[in-house]
Short mmCIF file of C-alpha atoms in Angstrom, two decimals:
data_model
loop_
_atom_site.label_atom_id
_atom_site.label_comp_id
_atom_site.label_asym_id
_atom_site.label_seq_id
_atom_site.Cartn_x
_atom_site.Cartn_y
_atom_site.Cartn_z
CA MET O 1 1.29 25.93 39.35
CA ALA O 2 1.70 26.38 35.31
CA PHE O 3 -0.05 23.92 33.24
CA THR O 4 0.38 24.39 29.24
CA VAL O 5 -0.30 21.97 26.46
CA ARG O 6 1.59 21.78 23.27
CA ALA O 7 2.14 19.45 20.51
CA CYS O 8 4.52 16.61 20.78
CA GLY O 9 7.83 15.88 19.51
CA PRO O 10 10.50 13.18 18.78
CA THR O 11 12.05 14.83 21.81
CA ASP O 12 9.49 14.03 24.32
CA ARG O 13 9.19 10.28 23.34
CA ALA O 14 11.74 9.27 26.71
CA ALA O 15 9.54 11.62 29.15
CA ILE O 16 6.02 10.01 27.98
CA LEU O 17 6.88 6.79 28.00
CA ALA O 18 8.38 7.14 31.28
CA LEU O 19 4.93 8.77 32.18
CA LEU O 20 2.96 5.59 31.06
CA ARG O 21 5.90 3.45 32.67
CA SER O 22 4.77 5.23 35.80
CA THR O 23 0.82 5.07 35.66
CA TRP O 24 0.26 2.21 34.15
CA GLY O 25 3.33 -0.45 34.93
CA ASN O 26 1.89 -1.52 37.84
CA THR O 27 -0.37 -4.35 35.67
CA GLN O 28 0.47 -6.25 33.11
CA GLU O 29 -1.82 -5.30 31.01
CA GLY O 30 -0.62 -1.57 31.07
CA SER O 31 2.87 -3.09 30.94
CA ALA O 32 1.73 -4.74 27.71
CA THR O 33 0.68 -1.27 26.68
CA VAL O 34 3.58 0.68 26.86
CA GLU O 35 6.19 -1.89 25.47
CA ARG O 36 3.60 -1.87 22.47
CA LEU O 37 3.46 1.71 22.23
CA GLU O 38 7.35 1.71 22.45
CA ALA O 39 7.91 -0.99 19.63
CA GLN O 40 5.23 1.37 17.50
CA TRP O 41 6.47 4.91 18.36
CA ASP O 42 8.21 5.42 14.84
CA TRP O 43 5.46 3.68 13.23
CA ARG O 44 3.04 5.47 14.52
CA PHE O 45 4.12 8.78 15.30
CA LEU O 46 7.38 9.87 12.72
CA ARG O 47 6.19 7.59 9.68
CA ASN O 48 2.34 7.96 9.60
CA PRO O 49 1.96 9.36 5.68
CA GLU O 50 -0.65 11.37 6.79
CA ALA O 51 0.76 13.70 10.06
CA THR O 52 0.92 17.12 9.11
CA PRO O 53 1.95 19.97 11.35
CA SER O 54 -2.03 20.95 11.33
CA VAL O 55 -2.73 17.22 12.91
CA PRO O 56 0.14 16.46 15.44
CA SER O 57 0.55 12.85 16.24
CA GLY O 58 -0.15 13.74 19.92
CA PHE O 59 -0.06 16.41 22.70
CA VAL O 60 1.62 16.65 26.31
CA LEU O 61 0.27 18.05 29.55
CA GLU O 62 3.44 20.18 31.07
CA ARG O 63 3.83 21.55 34.84
CA ASP O 64 6.54 23.39 35.10
CA GLY O 65 8.60 22.42 32.20
CA GLU O 66 7.88 18.56 33.56
CA VAL O 67 5.68 16.25 30.97
CA VAL O 68 2.72 15.48 33.23
CA GLY O 69 0.16 14.29 30.55
CA TYR O 70 -0.34 12.86 27.24
CA VAL O 71 -2.71 11.95 24.56
CA SER O 72 -1.73 10.38 21.30
CA CYS O 73 -3.27 11.35 17.99
CA THR O 74 -3.36 9.34 14.97
CA PRO O 75 -3.89 11.58 11.78
CA MET O 76 -5.77 10.22 8.81
CA ARG O 77 -7.65 11.38 5.87
CA VAL O 78 -11.61 10.55 6.53
CA LYS O 79 -13.95 10.81 3.09
CA ILE O 80 -17.24 12.68 3.97
CA ARG O 81 -19.83 11.91 1.43
CA SER O 82 -17.95 13.66 -1.52
CA SER O 83 -15.16 15.56 0.19
CA ILE O 84 -12.16 14.52 2.33
CA GLN O 85 -11.60 15.99 5.09
CA PRO O 86 -8.29 15.68 7.90
CA GLY O 87 -8.78 13.29 10.44
CA PHE O 88 -7.71 12.17 13.86
CA SER O 89 -7.86 9.39 16.39
CA PRO O 90 -6.82 9.99 19.94
CA GLY O 91 -5.59 7.05 21.93
CA GLU O 92 -3.33 6.87 24.89
CA TRP O 93 -5.19 9.08 27.28
CA VAL O 94 -3.02 9.86 30.81
CA THR O 95 -2.26 12.39 33.36
CA ASP O 96 0.18 11.88 36.49
CA PRO O 97 -2.68 11.14 39.16
CA THR O 98 0.17 12.96 41.79
CA ARG O 99 0.51 15.92 39.85
CA ALA O 100 -2.01 16.53 37.21
CA ARG O 101 -5.09 14.96 38.63
CA GLY O 102 -8.28 16.67 37.12
CA TYR O 103 -6.38 18.12 33.93
CA GLY O 104 -7.06 15.69 31.68
CA ALA O 105 -9.59 17.55 30.16
CA LEU O 106 -7.46 19.90 29.27
CA LEU O 107 -5.67 17.93 26.74
CA MET O 108 -8.88 16.32 24.82
CA ARG O 109 -10.01 19.84 24.51
CA ARG O 110 -6.59 20.72 22.42
CA VAL O 111 -7.34 17.48 20.26
CA MET O 112 -10.39 18.45 19.71
CA SER O 113 -9.72 22.35 18.86
CA LEU O 114 -7.82 20.07 15.74
CA GLN O 115 -9.50 21.24 12.24
CA GLY O 116 -10.68 17.85 11.31
CA VAL O 117 -13.17 14.64 11.93
CA GLY O 118 -12.14 13.18 15.12
CA ILE O 119 -13.17 9.42 15.47
CA ALA O 120 -12.74 7.59 19.13
CA ALA O 121 -13.31 4.03 20.44
CA PRO O 122 -12.68 4.68 24.08
CA ASN O 123 -12.62 2.01 26.86
CA GLU O 124 -15.63 2.62 29.60
CA ALA O 125 -14.11 4.32 31.71
CA ALA O 126 -12.89 7.05 29.40
CA TYR O 127 -16.41 6.75 27.24
CA PRO O 128 -18.52 9.13 29.91
CA ALA O 129 -15.47 11.49 30.08
CA LEU O 130 -15.51 12.26 26.38
CA LYS O 131 -19.25 11.93 26.07
CA ARG O 132 -18.91 15.36 28.42
CA LEU O 133 -16.94 16.79 26.77
CA GLY O 134 -18.91 16.81 23.44
CA TRP O 135 -18.14 14.00 21.64
CA SER O 136 -21.40 12.47 19.45
CA ASP O 137 -22.20 8.74 19.52
CA VAL O 138 -21.85 7.07 15.88
CA CYS O 139 -22.65 3.35 17.18
CA ARG O 140 -21.78 0.50 19.10
CA LEU O 141 -20.02 -1.69 16.98
CA GLU O 142 -20.92 -5.33 16.64
CA SER O 143 -18.78 -7.75 17.59
CA TRP O 144 -19.51 -10.94 15.60
CA ALA O 145 -17.74 -14.32 16.43
CA ARG O 146 -17.52 -17.37 14.85
CA VAL O 147 -16.47 -20.39 17.31
CA VAL O 148 -13.84 -23.13 15.73
CA ARG O 149 -12.87 -24.92 18.57
CA ALA O 150 -15.22 -25.01 21.54
CA ASP O 151 -12.58 -27.39 23.39
CA ARG O 152 -9.97 -25.20 23.64
CA LEU O 153 -11.88 -21.98 24.83
CA LEU O 154 -12.93 -24.55 27.60
CA LEU O 155 -9.67 -25.75 28.42
CA ALA O 156 -8.37 -22.16 28.45
CA ARG O 157 -11.04 -20.85 30.89
CA ILE O 158 -10.34 -24.28 33.23
CA LEU O 159 -6.69 -23.52 33.14
CA ARG O 160 -7.24 -19.90 33.69
CA ARG O 161 -9.29 -20.57 36.68
CA LEU O 162 -6.95 -23.20 38.09
CA ARG O 163 -4.05 -20.80 38.02
CA ASN O 164 -6.13 -17.45 38.71
CA ALA O 165 -4.07 -16.04 35.89
CA ALA O 166 -3.73 -16.14 32.44
CA VAL O 167 -2.36 -18.43 30.19
CA PRO O 168 0.89 -17.30 28.89
CA PRO O 169 0.74 -16.61 25.15
CA GLY O 170 1.02 -20.19 23.42
CA GLY O 171 0.88 -21.76 26.41
CA LEU O 172 -1.48 -24.35 25.23
CA GLU O 173 -0.86 -25.29 21.68
CA GLY O 174 2.17 -23.19 20.54
CA ALA O 175 2.63 -20.78 17.94
CA PRO O 176 -0.02 -20.04 15.35
CA GLY O 177 0.02 -22.64 11.77
CA PRO O 178 0.98 -20.53 8.66
CA LEU O 179 -1.12 -17.74 8.25
CA HIS O 180 -0.16 -16.11 4.59
CA ALA O 181 -2.65 -15.42 2.09
CA ARG O 182 -2.39 -18.30 -1.06
CA PRO O 183 -3.54 -18.07 -4.20
CA ARG O 184 -6.71 -19.71 -4.89
CA ALA O 185 -9.30 -20.05 -7.51
CA ASP O 186 -13.18 -20.05 -6.71
CA GLY O 187 -15.22 -20.21 -9.75
CA PRO O 188 -14.57 -16.80 -11.93
CA ILE O 189 -12.98 -15.11 -8.88
CA GLU O 190 -9.13 -15.51 -7.93
CA ILE O 191 -8.00 -15.12 -4.76
CA VAL O 192 -4.04 -13.56 -4.76
CA PRO O 193 -1.81 -12.88 -2.01
CA VAL O 194 -1.42 -9.42 -1.44
CA ALA O 195 2.73 -8.13 -0.30
CA ARG O 196 2.29 -4.83 -0.71
CA PHE O 197 -0.75 -1.88 -1.58
CA ASP O 198 -0.27 -1.23 -5.34
CA GLU O 199 -1.95 1.73 -7.64
CA ARG O 200 -4.71 -0.89 -8.00
CA PHE O 201 -5.79 -0.39 -5.08
CA ASP O 202 -6.57 3.52 -5.29
CA ALA O 203 -8.57 2.69 -8.34
CA LEU O 204 -10.48 0.26 -6.33
CA TRP O 205 -10.75 3.09 -3.51
CA ASP O 206 -12.27 5.34 -5.57
CA ARG O 207 -15.03 3.06 -7.17
CA VAL O 208 -16.16 1.77 -3.59
CA ALA O 209 -15.69 5.75 -2.04
CA PRO O 210 -19.01 7.03 -3.51
CA GLU O 211 -21.03 4.21 -1.99
CA LEU O 212 -19.66 4.89 1.78
CA GLY O 213 -21.30 7.93 3.25
CA THR O 214 -18.33 8.31 6.26
CA ALA O 215 -15.28 6.23 6.08
CA VAL O 216 -11.70 6.43 6.55
CA VAL O 217 -9.44 6.65 3.49
CA ARG O 218 -8.46 3.75 2.23
CA ASP O 219 -5.66 4.48 -0.54
CA ARG O 220 -2.64 2.35 -0.86
CA ARG O 221 -0.92 5.19 1.17
CA PHE O 222 -2.77 4.53 4.33
CA LEU O 223 -2.94 0.94 3.43
CA ASN O 224 0.55 0.19 3.36
CA TRP O 225 1.22 2.05 6.32
CA ARG O 226 -1.36 0.47 8.27
CA TYR O 227 -1.11 -3.33 7.53
CA VAL O 228 1.89 -3.46 5.35
CA ASP O 229 4.79 -1.88 7.52
CA ILE O 230 3.14 -2.01 10.94
CA PRO O 231 6.24 -3.24 13.11
CA GLY O 232 5.59 -6.48 15.38
CA ARG O 233 2.58 -7.88 13.58
CA ARG O 234 2.04 -9.82 10.62
CA TYR O 235 -1.20 -9.29 8.84
CA ALA O 236 -2.37 -11.60 5.94
CA ILE O 237 -3.72 -9.68 2.63
CA ALA O 238 -5.80 -11.47 -0.08
CA ALA O 239 -7.18 -9.99 -3.01
CA ALA O 240 -9.88 -10.56 -5.13
CA GLU O 241 -9.73 -10.41 -9.40
CA ARG O 242 -12.12 -11.46 -11.68
CA ARG O 243 -10.65 -11.66 -15.58
CA GLY O 244 -7.65 -9.84 -13.84
CA GLU O 245 -9.67 -6.43 -12.55
CA LEU O 246 -9.35 -5.75 -8.53
CA GLU O 247 -12.77 -6.38 -6.85
CA GLY O 248 -11.67 -6.14 -3.31
CA TYR O 249 -9.34 -7.08 -0.62
CA VAL O 250 -9.68 -9.19 2.98
CA VAL O 251 -7.25 -8.46 6.21
CA TYR O 252 -6.80 -10.92 8.77
CA TYR O 253 -4.49 -12.44 11.33
CA ALA O 254 -3.82 -14.57 14.60
CA ARG O 255 -2.93 -13.41 18.17
CA TRP O 256 -2.71 -15.49 21.15
CA ARG O 257 -5.07 -14.13 23.90
CA ASP O 258 -5.25 -15.53 27.48
CA GLY O 259 -4.16 -19.05 26.13
CA VAL O 260 -6.64 -18.98 23.08
CA LEU O 261 -5.38 -18.21 19.92
CA PHE O 262 -8.15 -15.67 18.70
CA GLY O 263 -8.73 -14.99 14.29
CA HIS O 264 -9.74 -11.35 13.34
CA VAL O 265 -10.91 -10.44 10.32
CA ILE O 266 -9.43 -6.89 10.05
CA ASP O 267 -10.75 -5.09 7.22
CA LEU O 268 -12.41 -5.70 3.64
CA LEU O 269 -13.48 -3.51 0.71
CA VAL O 270 -15.58 -4.63 -2.24
CA ALA O 271 -17.80 -2.70 -3.74
CA ARG O 272 -21.55 -3.17 -2.70
CA ALA O 273 -22.88 -4.57 -5.77
CA ALA O 274 -20.41 -7.25 -5.43
CA ALA O 275 -21.93 -9.58 -2.77
CA SER O 276 -20.20 -12.66 -4.68
CA THR O 277 -16.48 -11.23 -3.50
CA ARG O 278 -17.53 -10.06 -0.14
CA ASP O 279 -18.68 -14.11 0.19
CA VAL O 280 -15.60 -15.63 -1.57
CA LEU O 281 -12.84 -13.26 0.53
CA LEU O 282 -14.78 -13.95 3.62
CA ALA O 283 -15.06 -17.46 3.30
CA TYR O 284 -11.39 -17.60 2.52
CA ALA O 285 -10.30 -15.45 5.09
CA VAL O 286 -12.40 -18.07 7.33
CA ASP O 287 -10.59 -20.94 5.85
CA GLU O 288 -7.02 -19.77 6.32
CA LEU O 289 -7.89 -18.65 9.78
CA LYS O 290 -8.98 -22.10 10.88
CA ARG O 291 -5.76 -23.75 8.97
CA SER O 292 -3.69 -21.80 11.23
CA GLY O 293 -5.32 -23.43 14.33
CA VAL O 294 -7.51 -20.78 15.85
CA ALA O 295 -10.20 -21.25 18.31
CA VAL O 296 -12.59 -18.51 17.65
CA ILE O 297 -12.76 -15.88 14.73
CA THR O 298 -14.01 -12.67 15.35
CA SER O 299 -14.74 -9.31 13.04
CA TYR O 300 -16.69 -5.48 13.69
CA ALA O 301 -19.83 -4.11 11.74
CA THR O 302 -21.78 -1.26 12.63
CA PRO O 303 -25.04 -2.20 13.46
CA HIS O 304 -26.40 0.00 9.83
CA ASP O 305 -23.97 -1.51 7.89
CA THR O 306 -26.47 -4.59 6.31
CA PHE O 307 -24.05 -5.49 3.83
CA LEU O 308 -21.31 -6.54 5.77
CA ARG O 309 -23.39 -8.10 8.31
CA SER O 310 -25.17 -10.26 5.50
CA GLY O 311 -21.69 -11.50 4.84
CA LEU O 312 -20.70 -12.41 8.17
CA ARG O 313 -24.01 -14.36 8.41
CA ARG O 314 -23.01 -16.06 5.24
CA ALA O 315 -19.62 -16.89 6.53
CA GLY O 316 -20.66 -18.68 9.40
CA PHE O 317 -21.01 -16.09 11.81
CA PRO O 318 -23.99 -16.72 13.57
CA PHE O 319 -24.50 -14.16 16.38
CA ALA O 320 -22.96 -10.67 17.46
CA ARG O 321 -22.79 -9.28 20.88
CA ARG O 322 -22.27 -5.59 22.09
CA GLY O 323 -18.77 -3.93 20.67
CA PRO O 324 -16.72 -1.18 21.81
CA ALA O 325 -18.72 2.21 21.44
CA VAL O 326 -17.49 4.73 18.51
CA LEU O 327 -17.49 8.48 19.17
CA ALA O 328 -16.83 11.39 16.74
CA ILE O 329 -16.20 14.93 16.74
CA ASP O 330 -16.71 16.98 13.89
CA GLY O 331 -14.10 19.85 14.22
CA ALA O 332 -14.27 20.45 10.55
CA GLY O 333 -17.69 21.84 10.37
CA ALA O 334 -17.90 19.43 7.37
CA CYS O 335 -21.44 17.69 8.24
CA ALA O 336 -23.17 16.60 10.89
CA ILE O 337 -22.76 13.18 12.85
CA HIS O 338 -25.18 10.85 11.00
CA PRO O 339 -24.87 7.41 12.54
CA GLY O 340 -25.85 5.29 9.67
CA ASP O 341 -23.99 6.93 6.96
CA TRP O 342 -20.73 5.60 8.53
CA PHE O 343 -17.84 2.39 7.46
CA LEU O 344 -15.83 1.12 10.37
CA THR O 345 -14.29 -2.36 10.68
CA ARG O 346 -11.59 -3.10 13.22
CA GLY O 347 -8.59 -1.54 11.52
CA ASP O 348 -9.94 1.86 11.95
CA SER O 349 -9.15 4.12 14.82
CA ASP O 350 -6.68 2.15 17.36
CA LEU O 351 -9.77 -0.22 17.71
CA ASP O 352 -6.99 -2.97 16.33
CA MET O 353 -3.42 -1.18 17.16
CA ALA O 354 -3.86 -0.70 20.64
CA THR O 355 -4.12 -4.63 21.42
#
């Protein structure tokens, strides 16, 4: 048996999707993941503005010329203190159980050899495997939640038990209500809708970035790719302005899962001294999500991010529970992994893209 690992290219799409269908297609969740990846393929792997020859969009494992394994790799740039480093986030990681069992580590080691900062949010099955390979813990994200309609949560739970299956999307309440940013005034702060990020958001990132230790670069090129150009999902984006000066933005959306309409606050960026702007943006996103009919609103924060955590409490999120693990690896040799330095939201890595 001759196993080789190489960077994948556009011609590998059919073989990769066939591999995913054969290994994951026997469950509803797995089939949905493959469909989502197929719909997002060009966007994720061909139009990512951060993709370079040194950080490809993924790797395939071949056995005698046939694709028997795959790991996706989303390129990004990572700000570490005063430097910008290439970065990557491994996502889908699979091997053919009949032809390549036990060879998944070979794929991941190739990813780990990239000269950049890796960020991973593995599921519970992949977590111990990545730890054995040398990935370091950053934190367990906190999943903050605000219950809006407890009656809808209870009804969905009852119906799931009666049917012994997930409630079809929209099965309880129909489609979400209108969800788009609308102009609003809150004292001296104006909330304005954002259709596309412009050069003002580059300047915002340049102002805020020095306050953050380690963070994915949030310039307009990345933000437009991540939140505007993504297929099959429509995020609402709102910006806060004070006397015409951009002070921050928030990204949010609603989606059905198991018969419950969830609202998610995906990303928020404001200066650390602008607590009032933070509070206005979070309150605005919560109001708009409630207006759309959500039963629950969630958001992520790191346990070290006292600024964002304080804002979530003030926005009516009373509690947090244990969320997904975040791991990192420093292939660039730029710095050690210091957990308290990281700024992370749901929009980072593939936490949001994969669900």
